[in-house]
């Protein structure tokens, strides 16, 4: 039996948002559609405040421009309030346990967003919290970015099913969330990394299984041209993620040949879109000509973080 909107709203209320792996294709599509709707409301100057009187705590153990600002602004627009909690300022940074932090914060807050290193920290936080927990990036995944990205692709291309997204570079947190999202949304996904920098094998396995059910394919290999062949979207990310700064030199050597540049994009569809979660290093993972060229939609992606996260917060909080 088809689910009604009310069923979906009930189904999402109180849930954590830790990974797209936990969400069905219908739930992901619902969140994307809601993001598009909230974006329209915002652009029309309409006030929509379902989170009036609610507070979101935002724990940051790593730097952020987009995540911090978009969550804070998003919460404000939804009628609520957001608190920035730097790890350096709260007792978590001095060794208070994740469990005690989760229990304590749950007595004040209606939701917790966390950006951290180890993925298990988010899992532990969610286990200890009695309010919804949102993953604002871990070393393993970045589901808020992936949700915003599929919203952006849908807006630009008018559909998701059957499109091909190619990711060139490091098999990192971004790849994991994009691959999982693609597999649920019927998007073909191809990733090319240097040897030794492949995505997590369990994510590949789960995505490959989900992709089969949803009519798409997953390619994981080393050949950039094969990955980019006929792609509708080319995506890349930094070669050294936050926490890997010491490996910068070694990675520059390993990733030579994995730059998205004018030569490589010729293998994609003519109307391909270039995407990057940002922050970017021009001249490393992407040439200036491509990232600042006419096919680049990097700031539309960045903008949609606001709308996609408003959808997540409105749905689960
Ligand atoms: N893309 C992204 O998450 O950006 P920030 O690190 O600036 O939050
Ligand atoms: N892979 C990058 C993404 C930043 C939004 C990092 O983890 O640093």
Coordinates of N, CA, C and O in Angstrom, one line a residue, residues 143-310:
X143 N 26.9 12.3 5.0 CA 25.6 12.2 4.4 C 24.8 13.5 4.1 O 24.1 13.5 3.2
X144 N 25.0 14.5 4.9 CA 24.3 15.8 4.7 C 24.7 16.4 3.4 O 23.9 16.9 2.6
X145 N 26.0 16.3 3.1 CA 26.6 16.8 1.8 C 26.0 16.0 0.7 O 25.5 16.5 -0.3
X146 N 26.0 14.7 0.8 CA 25.5 13.8 -0.3 C 24.0 14.1 -0.6 O 23.6 14.2 -1.7
X147 N 23.2 14.3 0.5 CA 21.8 14.6 0.3 C 21.6 15.9 -0.5 O 20.9 15.9 -1.5
X148 N 22.4 16.9 -0.1 CA 22.3 18.2 -0.8 C 22.8 18.0 -2.2 O 22.2 18.7 -3.1
X149 N 23.7 17.2 -2.4 CA 24.3 17.0 -3.8 C 23.3 16.3 -4.7 O 23.1 16.7 -5.9
X150 N 22.5 15.3 -4.2 CA 21.5 14.7 -5.1 C 20.4 15.7 -5.3 O 19.7 15.6 -6.4
X151 N 20.1 16.5 -4.3 CA 19.0 17.5 -4.5 C 19.5 18.4 -5.7 O 18.8 18.8 -6.6
X152 N 20.8 18.8 -5.7 CA 21.3 19.7 -6.7 C 21.3 19.1 -8.1 O 20.9 19.7 -9.0
X153 N 21.7 17.8 -8.1 CA 21.7 17.1 -9.4 C 20.3 17.0 -10.0 O 20.0 17.3 -11.1
X154 N 19.3 16.7 -9.1 CA 17.9 16.6 -9.5 C 17.4 18.0 -10.0 O 16.8 18.0 -11.1
X155 N 17.7 19.0 -9.3 CA 17.3 20.4 -9.8 C 17.9 20.7 -11.1 O 17.3 21.3 -12.0
X156 N 19.2 20.3 -11.4 CA 19.8 20.7 -12.6 C 19.4 19.8 -13.8 O 19.4 20.3 -14.9
X157 N 19.3 18.5 -13.5 CA 19.0 17.6 -14.6 C 17.6 17.1 -14.7 O 17.2 16.5 -15.7
X158 N 16.8 17.5 -13.7 CA 15.3 17.1 -13.8 C 15.0 15.7 -13.5 O 13.9 15.2 -13.5
X159 N 16.1 14.9 -13.2 CA 15.9 13.5 -12.8 C 17.2 13.0 -12.2 O 18.2 13.6 -12.3
X160 N 17.1 11.8 -11.6 CA 18.2 11.2 -11.0 C 18.5 9.8 -11.6 O 19.6 9.4 -12.0
X161 N 17.4 9.0 -11.7 CA 17.4 7.6 -12.2 C 18.2 7.6 -13.6 O 17.8 8.4 -14.5
X162 N 19.1 6.7 -13.7 CA 19.8 6.5 -15.0 C 21.0 7.4 -15.2 O 21.7 7.2 -16.2
X163 N 21.2 8.5 -14.4 CA 22.3 9.4 -14.6 C 23.6 8.7 -14.1 O 23.5 7.7 -13.3
X164 N 24.7 9.1 -14.6 CA 26.0 8.6 -14.2 C 26.8 9.6 -13.4 O 27.1 10.7 -14.0
X165 N 27.2 9.3 -12.2 CA 28.1 10.2 -11.4 C 29.5 9.5 -11.4 O 29.6 8.4 -11.0
X166 N 30.5 10.3 -11.7 CA 31.9 9.7 -11.7 C 32.6 10.5 -10.6 O 32.6 11.7 -10.6
X167 N 33.3 9.8 -9.7 CA 34.1 10.4 -8.7 C 35.5 10.1 -8.9 O 35.9 8.9 -9.1
X168 N 36.4 11.1 -9.0 CA 37.8 10.9 -9.2 C 38.6 11.4 -8.0 O 38.4 12.5 -7.6
X169 N 39.5 10.5 -7.5 CA 40.3 10.9 -6.4 C 40.4 9.9 -5.2 O 40.5 8.7 -5.5
X170 N 40.2 10.5 -4.0 CA 40.4 9.7 -2.8 C 39.2 8.9 -2.5 O 38.1 9.5 -2.5
X171 N 39.3 7.6 -2.1 CA 38.1 6.8 -1.7 C 37.7 7.2 -0.3 O 37.8 6.4 0.7
X172 N 37.2 8.4 -0.1 CA 37.1 9.0 1.3 C 35.6 9.0 1.8 O 34.7 8.4 1.2
X173 N 35.4 9.8 2.8 CA 34.1 10.0 3.4 C 33.0 10.4 2.4 O 31.9 10.0 2.4
X174 N 33.5 11.3 1.5 CA 32.5 11.9 0.5 C 32.1 10.7 -0.5 O 30.9 10.6 -0.8
X175 N 33.1 9.9 -0.9 CA 32.7 8.8 -1.8 C 31.7 7.9 -1.2 O 30.8 7.4 -1.8
X176 N 32.0 7.5 0.1 CA 31.1 6.6 0.8 C 29.7 7.1 0.7 O 28.8 6.3 0.4
X177 N 29.5 8.3 1.1 CA 28.1 8.8 1.1 C 27.5 9.0 -0.3 O 26.3 8.7 -0.5
X178 N 28.3 9.4 -1.2 CA 27.8 9.6 -2.6 C 27.4 8.2 -3.2 O 26.4 8.1 -3.9
X179 N 28.3 7.2 -2.9 CA 28.0 5.9 -3.5 C 26.8 5.3 -2.9 O 26.0 4.7 -3.6
X180 N 26.7 5.4 -1.6 CA 25.5 4.8 -0.9 C 24.2 5.5 -1.5 O 23.2 4.9 -1.8
X181 N 24.3 6.9 -1.6 CA 23.1 7.6 -2.1 C 22.8 7.2 -3.5 O 21.6 7.0 -3.8
X182 N 23.8 7.1 -4.4 CA 23.5 6.7 -5.8 C 22.8 5.3 -5.8 O 21.9 5.2 -6.6
X183 N 23.3 4.4 -5.0 CA 22.8 3.0 -5.0 C 21.3 3.0 -4.6 O 20.5 2.1 -5.0
X184 N 20.9 4.0 -3.8 CA 19.5 4.0 -3.4 C 18.6 4.8 -4.3 O 17.4 4.6 -4.4
X185 N 19.2 5.7 -5.1 CA 18.5 6.6 -6.0 C 18.5 6.2 -7.4 O 18.0 6.9 -8.3
X186 N 19.0 5.0 -7.8 CA 19.1 4.5 -9.1 C 20.0 5.3 -10.0 O 19.9 5.4 -11.2
X187 N 21.1 5.8 -9.4 CA 22.1 6.6 -10.1 C 23.3 5.7 -10.3 O 23.8 5.0 -9.4
X188 N 23.8 5.6 -11.6 CA 25.1 4.8 -11.8 C 26.2 5.6 -11.2 O 26.3 6.8 -11.3
X189 N 27.1 4.8 -10.5 CA 28.2 5.5 -9.8 C 29.5 4.8 -10.2 O 29.7 3.6 -10.1
X190 N 30.5 5.6 -10.6 CA 31.8 5.1 -11.0 C 32.9 5.9 -10.2 O 32.9 7.1 -10.2
X191 N 33.8 5.2 -9.6 CA 34.9 5.9 -8.9 C 36.2 5.3 -9.3 O 36.4 4.1 -9.4
X192 N 37.2 6.3 -9.5 CA 38.5 5.9 -9.9 C 39.5 6.5 -8.8 O 39.4 7.7 -8.6
X193 N 40.2 5.7 -8.2 CA 41.2 6.1 -7.1 C 42.6 5.5 -7.5 O 42.6 4.5 -8.2
X194 N 43.6 6.1 -6.9 CA 44.9 5.4 -7.1 C 44.9 4.1 -6.2 O 44.1 4.0 -5.3
X195 N 45.8 3.1 -6.5 CA 45.8 1.9 -5.7 C 46.2 2.3 -4.3 O 47.0 3.1 -4.0
X196 N 45.5 1.6 -3.3 CA 45.7 1.9 -1.9 C 44.8 2.9 -1.3 O 44.8 3.2 -0.1
X197 N 44.0 3.6 -2.2 CA 43.1 4.7 -1.7 C 41.7 4.3 -2.1 O 40.8 5.2 -2.3
X198 N 41.4 3.0 -2.2 CA 40.0 2.6 -2.6 C 39.0 2.9 -1.5 O 39.4 3.0 -0.3
X199 N 37.7 3.0 -1.8 CA 36.7 3.2 -0.8 C 36.6 1.9 0.1 O 37.1 0.9 -0.3
X200 N 35.9 2.0 1.2 CA 35.7 0.9 2.1 C 35.0 -0.2 1.4 O 34.0 0.0 0.7
X201 N 35.5 -1.4 1.7 CA 34.9 -2.6 0.9 C 33.5 -2.9 1.4 O 32.7 -3.3 0.5
X202 N 33.2 -2.6 2.6 CA 31.8 -2.9 3.0 C 30.8 -1.9 2.4 O 29.7 -2.3 2.0
X203 N 31.2 -0.7 2.2 CA 30.4 0.3 1.5 C 30.2 -0.1 0.1 O 29.1 -0.1 -0.5
X204 N 31.3 -0.6 -0.6 CA 31.2 -1.1 -2.0 C 30.1 -2.2 -2.0 O 29.3 -2.2 -2.9
X205 N 30.3 -3.1 -1.1 CA 29.4 -4.3 -1.1 C 27.9 -3.9 -0.9 O 27.0 -4.3 -1.7
X206 N 27.7 -3.1 0.1 CA 26.3 -2.7 0.4 C 25.7 -1.9 -0.7 O 24.5 -2.0 -1.1
X207 N 26.5 -1.0 -1.3 CA 26.0 -0.2 -2.4 C 25.8 -1.0 -3.6 O 24.8 -0.8 -4.3
X208 N 26.6 -2.0 -3.9 CA 26.4 -2.8 -5.1 C 25.1 -3.6 -5.0 O 24.3 -3.7 -5.9
X209 N 24.8 -4.1 -3.8 CA 23.6 -4.8 -3.6 C 22.4 -3.9 -3.7 O 21.4 -4.2 -4.4
X210 N 22.4 -2.7 -3.1 CA 21.3 -1.7 -3.2 C 21.1 -1.3 -4.6 O 20.0 -1.1 -5.1
X211 N 22.2 -1.1 -5.3 CA 22.2 -0.6 -6.7 C 21.4 -1.6 -7.6 O 20.6 -1.2 -8.4
X212 N 21.7 -2.8 -7.4 CA 21.0 -3.9 -8.1 C 19.5 -3.8 -8.0 O 18.7 -3.9 -8.9
X213 N 19.1 -3.6 -6.7 CA 17.7 -3.5 -6.4 C 17.0 -2.2 -7.0 O 15.8 -2.2 -7.3
X214 N 17.8 -1.2 -7.2 CA 17.3 0.1 -7.6 C 17.7 0.4 -9.1 O 17.5 1.6 -9.5
X215 N 18.2 -0.6 -9.8 CA 18.4 -0.4 -11.2 C 19.6 0.4 -11.6 O 19.6 1.0 -12.7
X216 N 20.7 0.4 -10.8 CA 21.9 1.1 -11.2 C 23.1 0.2 -11.0 O 23.0 -0.9 -10.6
X217 N 24.3 0.8 -11.3 CA 25.5 0.0 -11.3 C 26.6 0.8 -10.5 O 26.6 2.0 -10.5
X218 N 27.5 0.0 -9.9 CA 28.6 0.6 -9.2 C 29.9 0.2 -9.8 O 30.1 -1.1 -9.9
X219 N 30.8 1.1 -10.2 CA 32.1 0.7 -10.8 C 33.2 1.3 -9.8 O 33.1 2.5 -9.5
X220 N 34.1 0.4 -9.4 CA 35.2 0.9 -8.6 C 36.5 0.4 -9.2 O 36.7 -0.8 -9.5
X221 N 37.4 1.4 -9.6 CA 38.6 0.9 -10.3 C 39.6 2.0 -10.2 O 39.6 2.9 -9.4
X222 N 40.6 1.9 -11.1 CA 41.7 2.8 -11.1 C 41.8 3.7 -12.3 O 42.6 4.6 -12.4
X223 N 41.0 3.4 -13.3 CA 41.1 4.1 -14.6 C 40.2 5.3 -14.7 O 38.9 5.2 -14.7
X224 N 40.8 6.5 -14.7 CA 40.0 7.7 -14.7 C 39.1 7.9 -15.9 O 38.0 8.4 -15.8
X225 N 39.7 7.5 -17.1 CA 38.9 7.7 -18.3 C 37.7 6.8 -18.3 O 36.6 7.2 -18.8
X226 N 37.9 5.6 -17.8 CA 36.7 4.7 -17.8 C 35.7 5.2 -16.8 O 34.5 5.1 -17.1
X227 N 36.1 5.7 -15.7 CA 35.1 6.2 -14.7 C 34.4 7.4 -15.3 O 33.1 7.5 -15.2
X228 N 35.1 8.3 -16.0 CA 34.4 9.5 -16.5 C 33.6 9.3 -17.8 O 32.8 10.1 -18.1
X229 N 33.9 8.2 -18.5 CA 33.2 8.0 -19.8 C 31.7 8.2 -19.7 O 31.0 7.6 -18.9
X230 N 31.2 9.2 -20.5 CA 29.8 9.4 -20.6 C 29.1 9.9 -19.3 O 27.9 9.7 -19.2
X231 N 29.9 10.4 -18.4 CA 29.3 10.8 -17.1 C 28.5 12.0 -17.2 O 28.8 12.9 -18.0
X232 N 27.4 12.1 -16.5 CA 26.6 13.3 -16.4 C 27.1 14.3 -15.3 O 26.9 15.5 -15.4
X233 N 27.8 13.7 -14.3 CA 28.4 14.5 -13.3 C 29.8 14.0 -13.0 O 30.1 12.8 -12.9
X234 N 30.8 14.9 -12.8 CA 32.1 14.6 -12.4 C 32.3 15.2 -11.0 O 32.1 16.5 -10.9
X235 N 32.7 14.4 -10.0 CA 32.8 14.9 -8.7 C 34.2 14.7 -8.2 O 34.8 13.6 -8.5
X236 N 34.8 15.6 -7.5 CA 36.1 15.3 -6.8 C 36.1 16.0 -5.5 O 35.2 16.8 -5.1
X237 N 37.1 15.7 -4.7 CA 37.3 16.2 -3.3 C 38.8 16.3 -3.1 O 39.6 15.7 -3.9
X238 N 39.2 16.9 -2.0 CA 40.6 17.1 -1.7 C 41.3 15.7 -1.6 O 40.7 14.7 -1.3
X239 N 42.6 15.7 -1.8 CA 43.4 14.5 -1.7 C 43.8 14.2 -0.3 O 43.9 13.0 0.1
X240 N 43.9 15.2 0.5 CA 44.2 15.0 2.0 C 43.0 15.6 2.7 O 42.9 16.8 2.8
X241 N 42.2 14.8 3.4 CA 41.1 15.3 4.2 C 41.6 15.8 5.5 O 42.7 15.6 5.9
X242 N 40.6 16.4 6.2 CA 40.9 16.9 7.6 C 41.5 15.8 8.5 O 40.8 14.7 8.5
X243 N 42.6 16.0 9.1 CA 43.2 15.0 9.9 C 44.3 14.3 9.2 O 45.1 13.5 9.8
X244 N 44.4 14.5 7.8 CA 45.5 13.8 7.0 C 46.5 14.8 6.5 O 47.3 14.5 5.6
X245 N 46.6 15.9 7.2 CA 47.5 17.0 6.7 C 48.9 16.5 6.6 O 49.6 16.9 5.6
X246 N 49.4 15.7 7.5 CA 50.8 15.2 7.4 C 51.1 14.3 6.2 O 52.2 14.2 5.8
X247 N 50.0 13.8 5.6 CA 50.2 13.0 4.4 C 50.1 13.7 3.1 O 50.2 13.1 2.0
X248 N 50.0 15.1 3.2 CA 49.8 15.9 2.0 C 50.8 15.6 0.9 O 50.4 15.3 -0.3
X249 N 52.1 15.6 1.2 CA 53.2 15.4 0.2 C 53.0 14.0 -0.5 O 53.0 13.9 -1.7
X250 N 53.0 13.0 0.4 CA 52.9 11.7 -0.1 C 51.6 11.5 -1.0 O 51.7 10.8 -2.0
X251 N 50.5 12.1 -0.6 CA 49.3 12.0 -1.4 C 49.4 12.7 -2.7 O 48.9 12.3 -3.7
X252 N 50.1 13.9 -2.7 CA 50.2 14.6 -4.0 C 50.9 13.7 -5.0 O 50.6 13.7 -6.2
X253 N 51.9 12.9 -4.6 CA 52.6 12.0 -5.5 C 51.7 10.8 -5.9 O 51.5 10.6 -7.1
X254 N 51.0 10.3 -4.9 CA 50.1 9.1 -5.3 C 48.9 9.5 -6.2 O 48.5 8.7 -7.0
X255 N 48.5 10.8 -6.1 CA 47.3 11.2 -6.8 C 47.6 11.9 -8.1 O 46.7 12.3 -8.8
X256 N 48.9 12.0 -8.5 CA 49.2 12.6 -9.8 C 48.5 11.7 -10.8 O 48.5 10.5 -10.8
X257 N 47.9 12.3 -11.8 CA 47.1 11.6 -12.8 C 45.6 11.4 -12.4 O 44.8 10.9 -13.2
X258 N 45.3 11.9 -11.2 CA 43.9 11.9 -10.8 C 43.3 13.3 -10.6 O 42.3 13.5 -9.9
X259 N 43.8 14.2 -11.4 CA 43.3 15.6 -11.4 C 42.1 15.6 -12.4 O 42.2 15.1 -13.5
X260 N 41.0 16.3 -12.0 CA 40.0 16.6 -12.9 C 40.4 17.9 -13.7 O 40.5 19.0 -13.1
X261 N 40.6 17.7 -15.0 CA 41.1 18.9 -15.7 C 40.4 18.9 -17.1 O 39.6 18.0 -17.4
X262 N 40.7 19.9 -17.9 CA 40.1 20.0 -19.3 C 40.3 18.8 -20.1 O 39.4 18.4 -20.9
X263 N 41.4 18.1 -20.0 CA 41.7 16.9 -20.8 C 40.8 15.8 -20.4 O 40.2 15.1 -21.2
X264 N 40.6 15.6 -19.1 CA 39.8 14.5 -18.6 C 38.3 14.7 -18.8 O 37.6 13.7 -19.2
X265 N 37.8 15.9 -18.7 CA 36.3 16.1 -18.8 C 35.8 15.9 -20.2 O 34.6 15.8 -20.4
X266 N 36.8 15.9 -21.2 CA 36.4 15.6 -22.6 C 35.7 14.2 -22.7 O 35.0 14.0 -23.7
X267 N 36.0 13.3 -21.8 CA 35.4 12.0 -21.9 C 34.0 11.9 -21.3 O 33.3 10.9 -21.5
X268 N 33.6 13.0 -20.6 CA 32.2 13.0 -20.0 C 31.2 13.5 -21.1 O 31.6 13.9 -22.2
X269 N 29.9 13.5 -20.7 CA 28.9 14.1 -21.6 C 29.2 15.6 -21.8 O 29.8 16.2 -20.9
X270 N 28.8 16.1 -22.9 CA 29.1 17.5 -23.2 C 28.5 18.5 -22.1 O 29.1 19.5 -21.7
X271 N 27.3 18.1 -21.6 CA 26.6 18.9 -20.6 C 26.9 18.4 -19.2 O 26.0 18.5 -18.3
X272 N 28.0 17.8 -19.0 CA 28.4 17.3 -17.6 C 28.3 18.4 -16.6 O 28.5 19.6 -17.0
X273 N 28.1 18.1 -15.4 CA 28.2 19.0 -14.3 C 29.5 18.7 -13.5 O 29.8 17.6 -13.2
X274 N 30.2 19.8 -13.1 CA 31.3 19.5 -12.2 C 30.9 19.8 -10.7 O 30.3 20.9 -10.5
X275 N 31.2 18.9 -9.8 CA 30.8 19.1 -8.4 C 32.0 18.9 -7.5 O 32.9 18.1 -7.7
X276 N 32.0 19.6 -6.4 CA 33.0 19.5 -5.3 C 32.4 19.9 -4.0 O 31.7 20.9 -4.0
X277 N 32.5 19.1 -3.0 CA 31.9 19.5 -1.7 C 32.5 20.8 -1.1 O 31.8 21.4 -0.3
X278 N 33.7 21.1 -1.5 CA 34.4 22.3 -0.9 C 34.8 22.0 0.6 O 34.0 21.3 1.2
X279 N 35.8 22.5 1.1 CA 36.8 23.4 0.4 C 37.7 22.7 -0.6 O 37.9 21.5 -0.5
X280 N 38.1 23.5 -1.7 CA 38.8 22.9 -2.8 C 40.3 23.4 -2.8 O 40.6 24.5 -2.3
X281 N 41.1 22.6 -3.4 CA 42.5 23.1 -3.7 C 42.7 23.2 -5.2 O 42.9 22.2 -5.9
X282 N 42.5 24.4 -5.7 CA 42.7 24.6 -7.2 C 44.1 24.2 -7.6 O 45.1 24.6 -6.9
X283 N 44.2 23.5 -8.7 CA 45.5 23.1 -9.2 C 46.0 21.8 -8.6 O 47.0 21.2 -9.0
X284 N 45.2 21.2 -7.6 CA 45.5 19.9 -7.1 C 44.5 18.9 -7.7 O 44.6 18.4 -8.8
X285 N 43.4 18.7 -6.9 CA 42.4 17.7 -7.4 C 41.6 18.2 -8.6 O 41.0 17.4 -9.3
X286 N 41.6 19.5 -8.8 CA 40.9 20.1 -10.0 C 41.6 21.3 -10.5 O 42.2 22.0 -9.8
X287 N 41.5 21.4 -11.9 CA 42.2 22.6 -12.5 C 41.3 23.8 -12.3 O 40.1 23.6 -12.1
X288 N 41.9 24.9 -12.3 CA 41.1 26.2 -12.1 C 40.1 26.3 -13.2 O 38.9 26.7 -13.0
X289 N 40.5 25.9 -14.5 CA 39.5 26.1 -15.6 C 38.3 25.3 -15.4 O 37.2 25.7 -15.8
X290 N 38.4 24.1 -14.8 CA 37.2 23.3 -14.6 C 36.3 23.8 -13.4 O 35.1 24.0 -13.5
X291 N 37.0 24.0 -12.3 CA 36.2 24.4 -11.1 C 35.5 25.8 -11.3 O 34.5 26.0 -10.7
X292 N 36.2 26.6 -12.0 CA 35.6 28.0 -12.2 C 35.0 28.1 -13.6 O 34.6 29.2 -14.0
X293 N 34.8 27.0 -14.3 CA 34.3 27.0 -15.7 C 32.7 26.9 -15.7 O 32.1 26.8 -14.6
X294 N 32.1 26.9 -16.9 CA 30.7 27.0 -17.0 C 29.9 25.8 -16.5 O 28.7 25.9 -16.2
X295 N 30.6 24.6 -16.4 CA 29.9 23.4 -16.0 C 29.9 23.2 -14.5 O 29.3 22.3 -14.0
X296 N 30.6 24.1 -13.8 CA 30.8 23.9 -12.3 C 29.5 24.5 -11.6 O 29.0 25.6 -11.9
X297 N 29.0 23.7 -10.6 CA 27.9 24.1 -9.9 C 28.2 24.0 -8.4 O 27.3 23.8 -7.5
X298 N 29.4 24.3 -8.0 CA 29.9 24.1 -6.6 C 29.1 25.0 -5.6 O 28.9 24.6 -4.5
X299 N 28.7 26.2 -6.0 CA 28.1 27.1 -5.1 C 26.6 26.8 -4.9 O 26.0 27.0 -3.9
X300 N 26.0 26.1 -6.0 CA 24.6 25.6 -5.8 C 24.6 24.5 -4.9 O 23.7 24.4 -4.1
X301 N 25.7 23.7 -4.9 CA 25.8 22.6 -3.9 C 25.9 23.1 -2.5 O 25.2 22.7 -1.6
X302 N 26.8 24.1 -2.4 CA 27.0 24.7 -1.1 C 25.7 25.3 -0.6 O 25.3 25.1 0.6
X303 N 24.9 26.0 -1.4 CA 23.6 26.6 -1.0 C 22.7 25.5 -0.5 O 22.0 25.7 0.5
X304 N 22.6 24.4 -1.3 CA 21.6 23.4 -1.0 C 21.9 22.7 0.4 O 21.0 22.0 0.9
X305 N 23.1 22.8 0.9 CA 23.3 22.3 2.3 C 22.3 22.9 3.2 O 21.8 22.2 4.1
X306 N 22.0 24.2 3.0 CA 21.0 24.8 3.9 C 19.6 24.2 3.7 O 19.0 23.8 4.7
X307 N 19.2 24.0 2.5 CA 17.8 23.5 2.3 C 17.7 22.0 2.7 O 16.7 21.6 3.3
X308 N 18.7 21.3 2.3 CA 18.7 19.8 2.6 C 18.7 19.6 4.1 O 18.0 18.7 4.6
X309 N 19.5 20.3 4.8 CA 19.6 20.2 6.3 C 18.3 20.7 7.0 O 17.9 20.1 8.0
X310 N 17.7 21.7 6.4 CA 16.4 22.2 7.0 C 15.4 21.0 6.8 O 14.6 20.8 7.8

